XYZ file of C-alpha atoms in Angstrom:
500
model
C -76.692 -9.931 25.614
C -76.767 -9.581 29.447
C -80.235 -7.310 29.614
C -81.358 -10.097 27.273
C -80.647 -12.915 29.810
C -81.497 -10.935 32.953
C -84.486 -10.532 31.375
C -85.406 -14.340 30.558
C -83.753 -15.401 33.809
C -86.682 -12.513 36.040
C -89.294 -14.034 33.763
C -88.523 -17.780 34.432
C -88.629 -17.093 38.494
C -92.337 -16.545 37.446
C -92.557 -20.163 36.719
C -92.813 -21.091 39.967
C -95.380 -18.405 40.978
C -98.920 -19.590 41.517
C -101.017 -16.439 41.278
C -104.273 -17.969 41.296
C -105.923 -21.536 42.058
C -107.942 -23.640 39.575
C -111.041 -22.787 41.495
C -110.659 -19.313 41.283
C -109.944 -19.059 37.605
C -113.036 -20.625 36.991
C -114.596 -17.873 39.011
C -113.368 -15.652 36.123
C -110.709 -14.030 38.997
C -107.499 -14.314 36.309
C -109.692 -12.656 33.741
C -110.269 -9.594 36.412
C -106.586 -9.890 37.421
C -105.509 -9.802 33.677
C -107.671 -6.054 33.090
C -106.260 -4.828 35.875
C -102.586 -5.686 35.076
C -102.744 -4.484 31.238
C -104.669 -1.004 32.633
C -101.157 -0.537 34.743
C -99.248 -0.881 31.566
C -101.746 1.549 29.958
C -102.895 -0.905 27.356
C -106.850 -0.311 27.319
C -109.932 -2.534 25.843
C -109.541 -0.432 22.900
C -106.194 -0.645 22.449
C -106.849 -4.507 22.411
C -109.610 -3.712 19.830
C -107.736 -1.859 17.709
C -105.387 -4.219 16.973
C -108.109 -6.663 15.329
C -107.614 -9.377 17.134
C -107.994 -13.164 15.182
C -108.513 -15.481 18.158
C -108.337 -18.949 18.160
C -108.932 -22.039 20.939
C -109.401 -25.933 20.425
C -107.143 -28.500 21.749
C -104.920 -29.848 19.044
C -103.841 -27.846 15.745
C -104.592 -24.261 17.090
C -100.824 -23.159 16.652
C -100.874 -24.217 13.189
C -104.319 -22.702 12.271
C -102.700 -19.533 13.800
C -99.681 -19.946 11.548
C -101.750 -20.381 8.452
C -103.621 -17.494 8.888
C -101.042 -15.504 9.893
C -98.704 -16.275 6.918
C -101.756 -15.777 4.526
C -102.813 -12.005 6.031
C -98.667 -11.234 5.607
C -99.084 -12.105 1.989
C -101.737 -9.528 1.460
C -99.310 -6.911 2.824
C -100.352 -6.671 6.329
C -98.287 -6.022 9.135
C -98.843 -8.496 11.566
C -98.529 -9.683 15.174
C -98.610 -13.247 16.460
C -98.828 -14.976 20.013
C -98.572 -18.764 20.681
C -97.103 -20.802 23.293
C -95.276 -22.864 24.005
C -91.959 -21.791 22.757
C -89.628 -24.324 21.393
C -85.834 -22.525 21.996
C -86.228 -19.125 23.309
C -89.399 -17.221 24.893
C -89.358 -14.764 22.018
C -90.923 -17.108 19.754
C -94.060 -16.723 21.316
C -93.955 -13.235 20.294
C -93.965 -12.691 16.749
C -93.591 -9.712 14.199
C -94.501 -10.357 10.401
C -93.798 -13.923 11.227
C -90.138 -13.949 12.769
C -89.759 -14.100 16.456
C -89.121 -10.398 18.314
C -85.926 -9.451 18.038
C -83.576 -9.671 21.295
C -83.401 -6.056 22.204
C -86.941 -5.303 21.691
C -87.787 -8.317 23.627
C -85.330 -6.836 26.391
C -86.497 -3.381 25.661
C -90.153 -4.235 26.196
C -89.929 -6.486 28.703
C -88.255 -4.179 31.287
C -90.776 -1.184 30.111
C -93.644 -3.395 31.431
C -91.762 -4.967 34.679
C -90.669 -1.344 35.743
C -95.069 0.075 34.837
C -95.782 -3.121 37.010
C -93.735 -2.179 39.740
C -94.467 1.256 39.954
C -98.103 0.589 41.087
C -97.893 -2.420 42.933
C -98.440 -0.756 46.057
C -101.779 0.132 44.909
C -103.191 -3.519 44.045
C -103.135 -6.746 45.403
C -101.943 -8.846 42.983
C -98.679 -7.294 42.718
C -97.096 -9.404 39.946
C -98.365 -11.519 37.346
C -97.710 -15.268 36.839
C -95.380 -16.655 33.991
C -97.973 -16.954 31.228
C -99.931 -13.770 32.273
C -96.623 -11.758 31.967
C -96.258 -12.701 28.495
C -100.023 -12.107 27.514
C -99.733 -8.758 28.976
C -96.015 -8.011 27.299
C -97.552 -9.257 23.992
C -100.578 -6.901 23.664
C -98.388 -3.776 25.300
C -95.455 -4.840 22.624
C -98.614 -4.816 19.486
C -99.657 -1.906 20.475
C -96.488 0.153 20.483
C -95.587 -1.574 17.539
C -98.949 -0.632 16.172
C -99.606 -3.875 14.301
C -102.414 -4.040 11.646
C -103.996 -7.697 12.454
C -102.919 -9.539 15.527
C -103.255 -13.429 15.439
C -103.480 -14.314 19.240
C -103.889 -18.181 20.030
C -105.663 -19.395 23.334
C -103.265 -20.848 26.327
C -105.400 -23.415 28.046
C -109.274 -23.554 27.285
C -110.679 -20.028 26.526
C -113.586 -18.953 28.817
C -111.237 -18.168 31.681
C -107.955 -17.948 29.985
C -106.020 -15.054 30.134
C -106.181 -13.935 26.739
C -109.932 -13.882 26.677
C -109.898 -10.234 27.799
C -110.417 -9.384 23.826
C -113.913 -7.939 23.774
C -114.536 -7.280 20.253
C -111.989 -9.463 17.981
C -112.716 -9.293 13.856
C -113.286 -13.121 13.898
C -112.981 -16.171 16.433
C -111.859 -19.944 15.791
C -112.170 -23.426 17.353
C -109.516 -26.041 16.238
C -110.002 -29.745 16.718
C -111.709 -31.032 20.314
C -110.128 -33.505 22.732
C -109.518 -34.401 26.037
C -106.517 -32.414 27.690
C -106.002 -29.706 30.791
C -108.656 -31.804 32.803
C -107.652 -30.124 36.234
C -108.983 -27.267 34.335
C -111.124 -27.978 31.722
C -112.843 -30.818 33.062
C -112.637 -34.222 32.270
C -115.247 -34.701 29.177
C -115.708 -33.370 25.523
C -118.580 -31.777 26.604
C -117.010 -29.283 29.465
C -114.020 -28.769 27.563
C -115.823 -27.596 24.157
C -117.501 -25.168 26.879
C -114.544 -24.006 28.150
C -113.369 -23.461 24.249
C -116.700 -21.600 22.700
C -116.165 -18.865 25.968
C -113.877 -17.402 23.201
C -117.219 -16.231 21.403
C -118.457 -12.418 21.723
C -121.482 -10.858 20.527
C -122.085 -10.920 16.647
C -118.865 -11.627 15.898
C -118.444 -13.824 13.160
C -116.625 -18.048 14.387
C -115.783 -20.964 12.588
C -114.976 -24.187 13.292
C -114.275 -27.961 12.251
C -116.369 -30.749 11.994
C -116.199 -32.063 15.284
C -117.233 -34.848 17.537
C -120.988 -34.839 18.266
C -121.509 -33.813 21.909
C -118.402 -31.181 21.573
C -120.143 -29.726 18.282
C -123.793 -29.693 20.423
C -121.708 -27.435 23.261
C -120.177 -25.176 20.641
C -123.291 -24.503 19.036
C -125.320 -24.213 22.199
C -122.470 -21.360 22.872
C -122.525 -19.861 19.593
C -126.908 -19.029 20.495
C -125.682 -17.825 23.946
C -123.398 -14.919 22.860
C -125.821 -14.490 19.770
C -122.721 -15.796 17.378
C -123.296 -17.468 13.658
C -121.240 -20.034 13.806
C -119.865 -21.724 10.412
C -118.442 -25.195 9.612
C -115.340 -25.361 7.168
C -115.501 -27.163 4.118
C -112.870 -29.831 3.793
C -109.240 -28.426 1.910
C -110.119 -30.656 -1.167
C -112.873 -29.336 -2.045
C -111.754 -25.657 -2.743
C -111.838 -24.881 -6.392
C -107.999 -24.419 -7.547
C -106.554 -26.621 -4.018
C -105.454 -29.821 -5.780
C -102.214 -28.379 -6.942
C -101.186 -26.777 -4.255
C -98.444 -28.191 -1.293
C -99.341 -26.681 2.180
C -95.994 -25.895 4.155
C -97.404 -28.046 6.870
C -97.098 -31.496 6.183
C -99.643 -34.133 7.367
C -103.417 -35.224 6.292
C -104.423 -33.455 9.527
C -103.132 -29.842 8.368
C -105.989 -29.820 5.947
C -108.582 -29.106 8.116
C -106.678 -26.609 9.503
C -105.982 -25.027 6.597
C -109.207 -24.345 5.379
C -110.437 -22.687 9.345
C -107.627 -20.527 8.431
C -108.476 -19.854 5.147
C -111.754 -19.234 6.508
C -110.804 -16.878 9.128
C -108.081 -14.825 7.241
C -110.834 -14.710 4.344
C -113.537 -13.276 7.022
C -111.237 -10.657 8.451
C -109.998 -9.727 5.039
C -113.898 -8.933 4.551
C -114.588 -7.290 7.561
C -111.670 -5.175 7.590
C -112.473 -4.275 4.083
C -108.856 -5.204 2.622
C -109.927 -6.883 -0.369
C -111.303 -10.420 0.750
C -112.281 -13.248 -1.937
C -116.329 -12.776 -1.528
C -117.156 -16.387 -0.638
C -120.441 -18.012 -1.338
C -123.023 -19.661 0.824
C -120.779 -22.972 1.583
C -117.437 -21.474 2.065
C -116.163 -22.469 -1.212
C -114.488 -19.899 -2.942
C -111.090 -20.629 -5.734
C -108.007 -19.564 -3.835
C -106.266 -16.773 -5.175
C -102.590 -16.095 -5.252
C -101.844 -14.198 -1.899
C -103.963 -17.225 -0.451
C -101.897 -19.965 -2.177
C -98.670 -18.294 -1.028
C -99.579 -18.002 1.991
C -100.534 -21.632 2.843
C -97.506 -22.905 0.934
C -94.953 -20.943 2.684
C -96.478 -21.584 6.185
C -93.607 -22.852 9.001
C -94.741 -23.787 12.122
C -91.688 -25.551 14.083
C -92.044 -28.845 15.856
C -94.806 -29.855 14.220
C -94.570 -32.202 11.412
C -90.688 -31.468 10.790
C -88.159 -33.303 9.062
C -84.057 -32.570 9.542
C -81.732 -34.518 7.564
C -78.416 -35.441 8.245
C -76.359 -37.631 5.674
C -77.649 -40.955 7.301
C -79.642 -40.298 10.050
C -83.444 -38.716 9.374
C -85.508 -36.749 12.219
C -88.917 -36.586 12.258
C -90.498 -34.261 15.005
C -93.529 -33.758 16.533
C -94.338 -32.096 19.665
C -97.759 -34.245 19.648
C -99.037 -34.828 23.201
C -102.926 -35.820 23.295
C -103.945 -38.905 21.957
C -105.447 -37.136 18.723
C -102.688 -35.285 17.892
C -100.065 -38.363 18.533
C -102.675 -40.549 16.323
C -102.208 -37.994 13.318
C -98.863 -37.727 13.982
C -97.626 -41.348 14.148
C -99.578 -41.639 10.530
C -97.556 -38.846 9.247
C -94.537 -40.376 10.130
C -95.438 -43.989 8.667
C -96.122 -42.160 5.463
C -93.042 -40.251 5.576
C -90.121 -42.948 6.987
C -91.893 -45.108 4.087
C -91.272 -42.292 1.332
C -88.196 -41.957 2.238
C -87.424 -45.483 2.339
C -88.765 -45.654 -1.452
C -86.220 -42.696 -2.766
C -83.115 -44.390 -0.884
C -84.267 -47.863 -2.299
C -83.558 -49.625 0.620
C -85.168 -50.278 4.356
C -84.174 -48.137 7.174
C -84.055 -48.515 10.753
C -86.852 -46.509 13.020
C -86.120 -45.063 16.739
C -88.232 -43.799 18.634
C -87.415 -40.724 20.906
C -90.319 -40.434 23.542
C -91.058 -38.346 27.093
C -94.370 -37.009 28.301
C -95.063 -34.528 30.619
C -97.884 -33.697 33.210
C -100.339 -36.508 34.248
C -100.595 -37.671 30.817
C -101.115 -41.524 30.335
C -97.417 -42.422 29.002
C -99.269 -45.927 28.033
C -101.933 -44.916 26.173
C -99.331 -43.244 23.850
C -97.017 -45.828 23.355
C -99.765 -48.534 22.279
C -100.771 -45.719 19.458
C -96.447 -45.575 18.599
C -96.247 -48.873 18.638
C -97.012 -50.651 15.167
C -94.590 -48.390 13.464
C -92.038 -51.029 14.159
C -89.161 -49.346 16.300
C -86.401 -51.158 16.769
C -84.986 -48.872 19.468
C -86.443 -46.727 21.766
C -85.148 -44.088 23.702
C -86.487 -42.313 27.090
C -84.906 -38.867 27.584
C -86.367 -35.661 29.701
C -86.640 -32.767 28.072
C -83.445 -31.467 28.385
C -80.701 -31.179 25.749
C -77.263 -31.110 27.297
C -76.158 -30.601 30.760
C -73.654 -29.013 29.639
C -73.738 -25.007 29.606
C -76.164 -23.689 27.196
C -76.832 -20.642 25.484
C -80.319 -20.756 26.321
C -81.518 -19.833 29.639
C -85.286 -20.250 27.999
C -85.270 -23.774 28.170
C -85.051 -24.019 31.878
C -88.554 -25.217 33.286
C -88.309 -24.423 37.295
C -91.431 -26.294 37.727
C -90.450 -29.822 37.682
C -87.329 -30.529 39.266
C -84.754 -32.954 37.847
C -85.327 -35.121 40.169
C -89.056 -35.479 38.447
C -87.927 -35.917 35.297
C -85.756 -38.643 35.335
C -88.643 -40.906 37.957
C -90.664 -39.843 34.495
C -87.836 -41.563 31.878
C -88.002 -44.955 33.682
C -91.518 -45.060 34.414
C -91.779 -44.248 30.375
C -89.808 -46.809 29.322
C -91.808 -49.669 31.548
C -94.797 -48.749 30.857
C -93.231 -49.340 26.998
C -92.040 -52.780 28.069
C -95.187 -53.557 28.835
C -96.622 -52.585 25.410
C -94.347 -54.836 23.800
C -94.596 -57.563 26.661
C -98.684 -57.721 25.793
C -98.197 -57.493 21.721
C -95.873 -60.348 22.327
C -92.580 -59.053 21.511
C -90.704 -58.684 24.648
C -87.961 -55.925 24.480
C -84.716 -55.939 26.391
C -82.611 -52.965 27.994
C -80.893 -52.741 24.948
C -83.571 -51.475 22.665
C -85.623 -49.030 25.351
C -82.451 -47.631 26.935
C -83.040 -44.438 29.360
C -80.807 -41.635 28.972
C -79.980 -37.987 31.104
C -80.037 -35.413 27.978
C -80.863 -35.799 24.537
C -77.260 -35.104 23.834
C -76.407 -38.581 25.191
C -79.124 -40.080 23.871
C -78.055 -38.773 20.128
C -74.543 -40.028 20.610
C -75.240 -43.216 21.726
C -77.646 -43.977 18.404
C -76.170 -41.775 15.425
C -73.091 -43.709 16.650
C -70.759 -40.668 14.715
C -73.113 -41.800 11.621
C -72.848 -37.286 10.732
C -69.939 -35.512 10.594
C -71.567 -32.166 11.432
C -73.814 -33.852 14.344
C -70.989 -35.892 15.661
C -68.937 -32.577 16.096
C -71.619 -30.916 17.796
C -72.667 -33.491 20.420
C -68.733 -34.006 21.563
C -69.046 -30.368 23.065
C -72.153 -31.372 24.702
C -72.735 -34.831 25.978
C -71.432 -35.954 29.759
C -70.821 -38.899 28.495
C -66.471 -40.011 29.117
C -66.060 -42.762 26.719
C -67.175 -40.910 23.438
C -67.459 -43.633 20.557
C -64.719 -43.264 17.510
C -67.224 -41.988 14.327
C -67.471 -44.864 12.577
C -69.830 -45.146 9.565
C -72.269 -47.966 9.694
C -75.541 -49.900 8.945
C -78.848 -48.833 7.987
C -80.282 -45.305 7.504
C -81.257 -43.869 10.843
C -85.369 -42.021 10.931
C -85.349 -41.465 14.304
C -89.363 -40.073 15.218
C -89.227 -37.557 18.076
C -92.820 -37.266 19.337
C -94.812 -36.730 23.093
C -93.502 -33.395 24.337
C -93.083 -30.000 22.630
C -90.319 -29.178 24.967
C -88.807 -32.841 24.213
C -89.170 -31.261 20.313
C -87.329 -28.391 21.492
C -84.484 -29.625 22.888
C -84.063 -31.896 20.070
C -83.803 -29.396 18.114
C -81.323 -26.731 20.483
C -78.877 -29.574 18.898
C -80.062 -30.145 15.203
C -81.215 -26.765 14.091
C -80.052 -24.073 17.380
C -79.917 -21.498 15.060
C -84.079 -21.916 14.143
C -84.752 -18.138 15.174
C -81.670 -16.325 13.357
């Protein structure tokens, strides 16, 4: 759909667009900038208010929380909207309607209906466009209201205080996720300014919960919680809910728990203060989970996060983990997994490891965490799938030039040689081999191992010599982990049909 494309392809040149410094979004500027872009697209604080806003910061799990509690108010019949970021394959994901990703044409239909309010008054303000992210916060809300949702989910971009979806002046209930250290150049560079940062998402008796967290972040939430005159409540763990034992959440991982129950928490407080029939809950949170509840949780998806694809003899296991927290929890996840997996085939399989990072993060400090599961390849691909032509203009990311991306690959894979060097297992070029695309990557290791993946990467890897399929060796778990957008190129290849 052309209007569909030209629409991605006029957002993406807003990659590049710096509207404002760092310095002057901690002056609260974007925040001013942000009201006066959404009063040109006539979306006004009540507007925002009416659409009883959930919203949720912290820096690791506050996608999934929002996917919890956003799957649990669907199951008690409400229509809702949900906004997240990053997006995985298309920019639409970010944007969701009971659950699904916006369709194409309203996507294209909204998205123009905003750029054409925006230009008609530029001549009257300053900041005559918005940046990349500020274009979809403002296309979101506009797109909820005219789609008059009845609960909209909306999870923080970086931080909270000065982020651009903190222009939400009254929202039903407010959530922190776990603390850690990422967004420095923003946040700051310590628990203590980033949990800051994160409890500027409070307002004025409305009701905020959060997880046990790490001492001097929990002192700064609470200090924040007296400021704005907030209660603020502490989640129970997941086990302890009368009736969770027997229940699967659709999330896998020990870490979803805690998530789980701030959602439960949060979809149980707005079910109360909307009056739609909450579970009345007693002084320490506990309360059985009913049905609606239990659905909810168990049907959760949240892509990229804890996902396993199968092929007939080659496992993936992705996760778009990218602060040392969220790679710790993740790398246990996938021990327990490759090793159940290993148990049901009733033999040993052979782990791969599929790694980039992005930004300034320490590339080192992840791989000593990845290294004890025992890889005995690695591989060290950008975040790109193919370089062949692709169907999705979403994934193009203007702001680091090719050129960037591969200097990232091979400083990745020494800094992994030197892992191994210092545990005392030296590796060779063999086993931490750099690649252009994931597509390459693939074909070199599934080795035509999958009939249905073989056929797909001929079409797409730049690679002449393709090798003959030939069926061979050991079960493949290959563990895809460092980079969302290294998750989501993965899986434009294994699963490019995610959003149908």
């Amino acid at each position: 759909d052309t209007k569909y494309e030209e629409a991605v392809q006029t957002l993406n040149e807003l990659q590049c667009y710096k509207m404002l410094s760092a310095k002057q979004k901690l002056e609260g500027l974007g925040l001013l900038l942000m009201k006066e872009f959404l009063h040109r697209v006539d979306v006004s604080e009540k507007d925002i208010n009416d659409l009883r806003v959930i919203h949720v910061t912290g820096t690791k799990g506050k996608g999934s929380t929002c996917a919890f509690v956003e799957s649990i108010l669907r199951k008690h019949g409400v229509k809702t909207g949900f906004y997240s970021s990053p997006h995985l394959l298309e920019v639409r994901e970010r944007i969701r309607l009971n659950g699904r990703p916006i369709s194409t044409d309203l996507f294209t239909k909204y998205f123009w209906e905003v750029h054409e309010l925006l230009k008609i008054s530029e001549d009257d303000y300053e900041a005559k466009i918005p940046s990349y992210f500020y274009m979809l916060t403002i296309l979101a809300f506009y797109i909820f209201k005219h789609e008059k949702v009845g609960a909209a989910v909306i999870e923080v971009g970086i931080g909270g205080a000065f982020d651009a979806t903190n222009v939400i002046s009254r929202p039903i209930c407010c959530g922190v996720a776990a603390l850690g250290i990422d967004h420095t150049e923003y946040l700051g560079n310590t628990i203590e300014k980033i949990a800051w940062q994160k409890g500027g998402i409070f307002k004025p008796g409305t009701p905020a919960f959060t997880l046990p967290q790490p001492t001097e972040g929990m002192a700064v939430l609470k200090q924040r919680a007296n400021e704005f005159n907030v209660d603020l409540k502490i989640v129970p763990n997941f086990d302890s809910y009368p009736r969770s034992d027997d229940l699967t959440l659709g999330l896998s991982g020990d870490h979803q728990k805690l998530n789980a129950s701030l959602a439960t928490q949060l979809a149980n407080c707005w079910l109360q203060r909307t009056s739609m029939s909450p579970i009345m809950t007693s002084p320490n949170l506990l309360f059985p989970l009913n049905e609606p509840f239990r659905q909810g949780l168990h049907s959760c998806v949240w892509n990229g996060r804890g996902q396993v694809i199968k092929f007939r003899s080659v496992s993936f296991y992705l996760d778009g983990a990218h602060t040392v927290r969220s790679l710790t929890c993740a790398t246990k996840w996938f021990m327990e997994e490759s090793s159940t997996e290993e148990f049901h085939l009733k033999t040993s399989c052979e782990k791969i490891l599929a790694f980039n990072v992005t930004n300034n993060r320490d590339a080192k400090q992840f791989l000593e965490i990845l290294f004890p599961c025992g890889f005995s390849r690695s591989l060290f691909v950008p975040n790109i799938a193919s370089h062949a032509p692709s169907r999705f203009n979403d994934q193009n990311n203007l702001k680091i030039p090719i050129e960037n991306q591969i200097f990232r690959i091979f400083a990745n894979r020494d800094a992994w040689k030197e892992v191994c060097q210092s545990r005392g297992t030296p590796t060779n070029n063999d086993e931490a081999q750099t690649f252009l695309s994931v597509a390459d990557a693939l074909s070199s290791v599934t080795e035509g191992r999958d009939e249905e993946l073989w056929k797909t990467l001929q079409s797409m890897t730049s690679q002449e010599d393709y090798p003959t399929m030939k069926l061979r060796g050991k079960h493949l778990q290959v563990f895809v982990t460092g980079s969302l957008h290294l998750v989501g190129a993965f899986l434009m290849i294994l699963k490019p049909d995610i959003n149908e």
